[in-house]
Amino acid sequence: MAKENFPLIFERSKEGRLGYNLPTLDVPEVNLEEELEDVYVRTVDAELPEVNELELMRHYIGLSNRNFGILSGFYPLGSCTMKYNPVINEDVVRLPGFSHIHPYQDPKTVQGALELMYDLQVHLEEITGMHEITLQPAAGSQGEWTALMMIKAFHEANGDHHRDEVIVPDSAHGTNPATAAVAGFKVVEVKSNEKGLVDIEDLKRLVNENTAALMLTNPNTLGLFETEILEMSEIIHSVGGKMYYDGANLNAIMGYTRPGDMGFDVVHLNLHKTFTGPHGGGGPGSGPIGVSEDLAPFLPKPVIRKNEGVYELVYDLPQSIGMVKSYYGNFGINVRAYTYIRTMGAEGLKKVSEYAVLNANYMMRGLEKEYELPFTQYCKHEFVISCKKQKKLGVRALNIAKRLMDLEIHPPTVYFPLIVEEAIMIEPTETESKETLDNFINAMIQIADEAKSNPEIVQEAPHNTVIKRLDETTASRKPILRFQREG
Amino acid sequence: MKFRYLPITETDKKEMLDKIGVSSTEELFSDIPEEVRLDRELNLKKPVSEFELKKELTEMASKNANLTEYRSFLGAGVYDHFIPSVVDHVISRQEFYTAYTPYQPELTQGELQAMFEFQTMVSVLTAMPIVNSSLYDGGTAVVEAVYLSVAQTKRKKVLISAAMHPEYRQLVETASNGKKLEIVEINYKDGLTDLKQLEQELDENTAAVLVQYPNFFGQIEPLEKINKLIRQQKEAMFVVSSNPLALGYLTPPGEFGADIVVGDTQVFGIPAQFGGPHCGYFATTQKLMRKVPGRFVGETVDRDGIRGFVLALQTREQHIRREKATSNITSNQALNALASSVAMSALGKNGVKEMAKLNMHKARYTKQKLEEANLPAAFNGSFFNEFVIKLSKPVSVVNDQLFEKGFIGGFDLGKAYPELENHMLVATTEIRSKEEIDVFVKEMRDING
């Protein structure tokens, strides 16, 4: 079958078709053109597509068929926690009492929403061991930024205006250094040692009176637990710095340990990872942060307070860093996270981490013959393999990733973290069965065999997808970012 | 307690532990030092069954007065519009809502194409050539516009109209502390940005001028005049935050020389949901393309020459540039951008104009009736679907009484503008019927009587 371009909705458009009918115009019509100055009346119509409802639905369902979701198949994307997104969450968030409420309604008319937010905060405080949570940040990177702005405000309130250095491990996710820069800090990189953990000696050399904070993920981006965490906290705290926890990997440790107990002062969470807010094809997410008691006065406004059974939004916070997101955060994602936490409880969440770690270690052992393991200790919820051996045969990590597509598996994360050559980072999550894991292990072994016997089939993959490898270079060199009608 | 999301059986567990070579899962956690171990169970509410949880959460939701039961005249940046049924049917497809960011284009052509179409739709509405595939929300987009302007002009002074959304201004204020910016607020006069003050403040240190169109009071800012003023100070960026629905009828900012146009597409297919998630958009000129925050989807071809889509210009982004990135933004609002795309597709060229006009007609009817009821408008310029009226009592008192009658009244402007005490910002969208408006006006007259 000859492949054809899948039409754009604009290419389906035909003058005179329509896909809407609006509420009735039941008030007297006003001559708007007479009222407005000519220059403010649009002269060229906005050329949105004209399609009827069936065509519209076929178009978007057609597009959905060209997309791979978690219900399409295994999605072991490292550092992203692609676990099952419970469908009950989608029902709850669509209750009119949650979806159709306005942020500026009088708080006494939205007590249920405030109660949910408050209770979610209480649960997250307990899970992380932090003093107080804010749900405002829209996603992880906004949470990171909020946290660093609070740390900055804390130091400035103490007269420590010189503290302008944030230490970030070389294995860190790119958002950490980017956020530090946007918040006005200098970035100092600390090395990892041969075990894949932060090099304590290097850390000792880097800290000084300018240290504002250390940003750390634990387990780290290699899926390894930073065993010397208490010593690191001690080193940072001894010079007056703050410990910042990137919660991307919380899925590994719930009920086993808590960032608050490890000495962290600020924590950000990704509710769209650990707590099943869906990823939505790139968002929306939700990135609450939790803080220790000494940082609480700097929390963004508003905060929710419970006063004699009534929930209130409090804006009068003299030391607050201000507002970081309009209204109260991504409420819709927070509702989903709350629904999930209430489904699982303490017992369930601990099992989540238990099975997430069990699954990852099982897969790691299953792959160790064919692929190189840069670090051999027990991993937590994810692990990294290196495709060095395959590279010698001319097969790269990216080729292996693409070949998995032919086997109906979404590729893991590739080329991250940067400190591992030909890295593939695999995170199975707790919601996958042993059969799914075995199938993945077999697929990877098959590809390793192919790399030896028939490398072309791997190098030229994928073969079965709706399109083949795309010319990404031209897409960035001569970008076409919108549809233009011919002529 | 059994957990329906966890498939590993006891038999599985045993086989897996054997393969790993340990006797219990506890051993896999042995790298967590004793001192930081939690030696008790987390103190959380007990897990509940699906049926009971749904019941409990339905009860919690019903404690909120929702916009399907109450007739709302509240806007102030978040609007209650008609959402066609097609929207939810599309965004409920698991292929869209459960997928990750489309870093593997062969498996995510659907999402990528939908975002390319979103970029095109916003481009058409704003008359700006370059649009990204969304940001968190309108407020974040304003902040990012400030960052870009500062980076581009290498200047630190930002002029922001007081007639811009008060929360957006607060976000800029918070953000300015990271980058040590000087934020100057330009007052409003007769409900519009004071052009005299703007002219006085514009100088060679000005990085950007920020206005909202229609502004927070619903008034239509004179973008043509503002652009002329800015162009005298050549390199300052002209940033317009704009309700994209209004652009179905109003001349788009791109035709008035805007450098950056931002806003929120919540008006298209996204429910209010207590303020988020909504969907920011970011549109700009060709010249600034390589400095835009967030993600772009670009068109290209595969090796057989078939059209396909990829994330383009990724070298701008944090995962590559790290501390040199122009922005730290990672996720966007893809699913909400999709919802807006579906709503914009359903409306099409004629629908978006018709809907904009419906809003204008109904808002004018409401204003006229309120004026007839001796509730005068504070400003008399042209407006979109919102306007300001002066009450004889505190807005909170009026709103309490309206609520008793089944209405959610307008925004209390005194909260954000002390000089506008007892002033209400009233929004009327296409979903308010004449009858609802008439009853609302009657109640307003009685309460303010």
mmCIF file of C-alpha atoms in Angstrom, chain A residues 47-172:
data_model
loop_
_atom_site.group_PDB
_atom_site.id
_atom_site.type_symbol
_atom_site.label_atom_id
_atom_site.label_comp_id
_atom_site.label_asym_id
_atom_site.label_seq_id
_atom_site.Cartn_x
_atom_site.Cartn_y
_atom_site.Cartn_z
ATOM 1 C CA GLU A 47 -8.860 31.153 8.538
ATOM 2 C CA LEU A 48 -9.761 28.355 10.908
ATOM 3 C CA PRO A 49 -10.785 25.093 9.235
ATOM 4 C CA GLU A 50 -14.382 24.580 8.099
ATOM 5 C CA VAL A 51 -15.303 20.965 8.735
ATOM 6 C CA ASN A 52 -18.455 19.209 9.787
ATOM 7 C CA GLU A 53 -18.697 17.124 12.923
ATOM 8 C CA LEU A 54 -18.107 13.696 11.389
ATOM 9 C CA GLU A 55 -15.031 14.868 9.524
ATOM 10 C CA LEU A 56 -13.760 16.531 12.661
ATOM 11 C CA MET A 57 -14.147 13.342 14.693
ATOM 12 C CA ARG A 58 -12.563 11.197 11.937
ATOM 13 C CA HIS A 59 -9.665 13.597 11.789
ATOM 14 C CA TYR A 60 -8.877 13.514 15.484
ATOM 15 C CA ILE A 61 -9.576 9.813 15.935
ATOM 16 C CA GLY A 62 -7.285 9.277 12.941
ATOM 17 C CA LEU A 63 -4.625 11.288 14.730
ATOM 18 C CA SER A 64 -5.133 9.341 17.940
ATOM 19 C CA ASN A 65 -4.563 6.139 15.964
ATOM 20 C CA ARG A 66 -1.203 7.581 15.010
ATOM 21 C CA ASN A 67 -0.202 7.971 18.652
ATOM 22 C CA PHE A 68 1.079 5.526 21.265
ATOM 23 C CA GLY A 69 -0.327 5.683 24.801
ATOM 24 C CA ILE A 70 0.148 3.597 27.918
ATOM 25 C CA LEU A 71 -2.877 1.472 26.987
ATOM 26 C CA SER A 72 -1.301 0.854 23.567
ATOM 27 C CA GLY A 73 1.627 -1.016 25.086
ATOM 28 C CA PHE A 74 4.628 -1.037 27.407
ATOM 29 C CA TYR A 75 6.130 2.430 27.917
ATOM 30 C CA PRO A 76 9.349 2.003 29.975
ATOM 31 C CA LEU A 77 10.495 5.580 29.563
ATOM 32 C CA GLY A 78 13.179 6.220 32.165
ATOM 33 C CA SER A 79 12.758 9.192 34.497
ATOM 34 C CA CYS A 80 9.138 9.664 33.370
ATOM 35 C CA THR A 81 7.238 7.086 35.473
ATOM 36 C CA MET A 82 4.806 6.029 32.768
ATOM 37 C CA LYS A 83 2.524 4.050 35.036
ATOM 38 C CA TYR A 84 -1.103 3.201 34.410
ATOM 39 C CA ASN A 85 -3.354 6.272 34.628
ATOM 40 C CA PRO A 86 -6.457 5.079 36.461
ATOM 41 C CA VAL A 87 -9.664 5.800 34.592
ATOM 42 C CA ILE A 88 -11.582 6.630 37.775
ATOM 43 C CA ASN A 89 -9.393 9.755 37.990
ATOM 44 C CA GLU A 90 -10.812 10.912 34.673
ATOM 45 C CA ASP A 91 -14.367 10.437 35.938
ATOM 46 C CA VAL A 92 -13.780 12.268 39.206
ATOM 47 C CA VAL A 93 -12.121 15.292 37.618
ATOM 48 C CA ARG A 94 -15.118 15.676 35.309
ATOM 49 C CA LEU A 95 -17.638 15.983 38.135
ATOM 50 C CA PRO A 96 -19.217 19.421 37.551
ATOM 51 C CA GLY A 97 -18.382 20.383 41.142
ATOM 52 C CA PHE A 98 -14.685 20.066 40.259
ATOM 53 C CA SER A 99 -14.518 20.952 36.574
ATOM 54 C CA HIS A 100 -16.993 23.835 36.456
ATOM 55 C CA ILE A 101 -15.968 26.052 39.348
ATOM 56 C CA HIS A 102 -14.437 29.471 38.984
ATOM 57 C CA PRO A 103 -11.267 30.413 40.874
ATOM 58 C CA TYR A 104 -12.770 33.748 41.956
ATOM 59 C CA GLN A 105 -15.929 32.323 43.463
ATOM 60 C CA ASP A 106 -16.332 33.188 47.105
ATOM 61 C CA PRO A 107 -14.343 30.589 49.089
ATOM 62 C CA LYS A 108 -17.458 29.664 51.042
ATOM 63 C CA THR A 109 -19.008 28.405 47.777
ATOM 64 C CA VAL A 110 -16.038 26.137 46.968
ATOM 65 C CA GLN A 111 -15.365 24.492 50.318
ATOM 66 C CA GLY A 112 -15.218 21.039 48.716
ATOM 67 C CA ALA A 113 -12.412 22.094 46.374
ATOM 68 C CA LEU A 114 -10.444 23.735 49.170
ATOM 69 C CA GLU A 115 -10.984 20.709 51.383
ATOM 70 C CA LEU A 116 -9.577 18.432 48.676
ATOM 71 C CA MET A 117 -6.536 20.665 48.218
ATOM 72 C CA TYR A 118 -5.955 20.919 51.932
ATOM 73 C CA ASP A 119 -6.260 17.179 52.465
ATOM 74 C CA LEU A 120 -3.971 16.490 49.494
ATOM 75 C CA GLN A 121 -1.416 18.799 51.086
ATOM 76 C CA VAL A 122 -1.695 16.940 54.391
ATOM 77 C CA HIS A 123 -1.139 13.612 52.617
ATOM 78 C CA LEU A 124 1.846 14.908 50.654
ATOM 79 C CA GLU A 125 3.352 16.400 53.812
ATOM 80 C CA GLU A 126 3.244 12.965 55.417
ATOM 81 C CA ILE A 127 4.570 11.152 52.331
ATOM 82 C CA THR A 128 7.526 13.540 51.977
ATOM 83 C CA GLY A 129 8.106 14.295 55.666
ATOM 84 C CA MET A 130 7.924 18.025 55.014
ATOM 85 C CA HIS A 131 6.376 20.722 57.168
ATOM 86 C CA GLU A 132 4.134 22.362 54.592
ATOM 87 C CA ILE A 133 3.121 21.857 50.958
ATOM 88 C CA THR A 134 1.969 24.345 48.324
ATOM 89 C CA LEU A 135 0.100 23.073 45.278
ATOM 90 C CA GLN A 136 0.679 26.183 43.181
ATOM 91 C CA PRO A 137 3.415 25.265 40.704
ATOM 92 C CA ALA A 138 2.082 24.064 37.360
ATOM 93 C CA ALA A 139 4.787 21.463 36.834
ATOM 94 C CA GLY A 140 8.175 20.261 37.972
ATOM 95 C CA SER A 141 10.231 23.050 36.475
ATOM 96 C CA GLN A 142 7.969 25.746 37.933
ATOM 97 C CA GLY A 143 8.197 23.911 41.267
ATOM 98 C CA GLU A 144 11.976 23.934 41.057
ATOM 99 C CA TRP A 145 11.991 27.625 40.295
ATOM 100 C CA THR A 146 9.573 28.357 43.155
ATOM 101 C CA ALA A 147 11.797 26.391 45.502
ATOM 102 C CA LEU A 148 14.939 28.221 44.484
ATOM 103 C CA MET A 149 13.209 31.590 44.769
ATOM 104 C CA MET A 150 12.225 30.638 48.320
ATOM 105 C CA ILE A 151 15.782 29.616 49.153
ATOM 106 C CA LYS A 152 16.962 32.925 47.748
ATOM 107 C CA ALA A 153 14.407 34.817 49.852
ATOM 108 C CA PHE A 154 15.460 32.847 52.934
ATOM 109 C CA HIS A 155 19.132 33.728 52.499
ATOM 110 C CA GLU A 156 18.324 37.354 51.782
ATOM 111 C CA ALA A 157 16.141 37.568 54.886
ATOM 112 C CA ASN A 158 19.233 36.424 56.810
ATOM 113 C CA GLY A 159 21.324 39.096 55.151
ATOM 114 C CA ASP A 160 23.189 36.467 53.098
ATOM 115 C CA HIS A 161 23.003 38.347 49.808
ATOM 116 C CA HIS A 162 26.266 36.843 48.603
ATOM 117 C CA ARG A 163 24.952 33.290 48.382
ATOM 118 C CA ASP A 164 24.679 32.910 44.630
ATOM 119 C CA GLU A 165 25.925 29.381 43.906
ATOM 120 C CA VAL A 166 23.774 26.335 43.379
ATOM 121 C CA ILE A 167 25.511 22.975 43.223
ATOM 122 C CA VAL A 168 24.141 20.448 40.753
ATOM 123 C CA PRO A 169 25.447 16.912 40.067
ATOM 124 C CA ASP A 170 26.749 16.189 36.573
ATOM 125 C CA SER A 171 24.138 13.448 36.313
ATOM 126 C CA ALA A 172 21.267 15.897 36.940
#
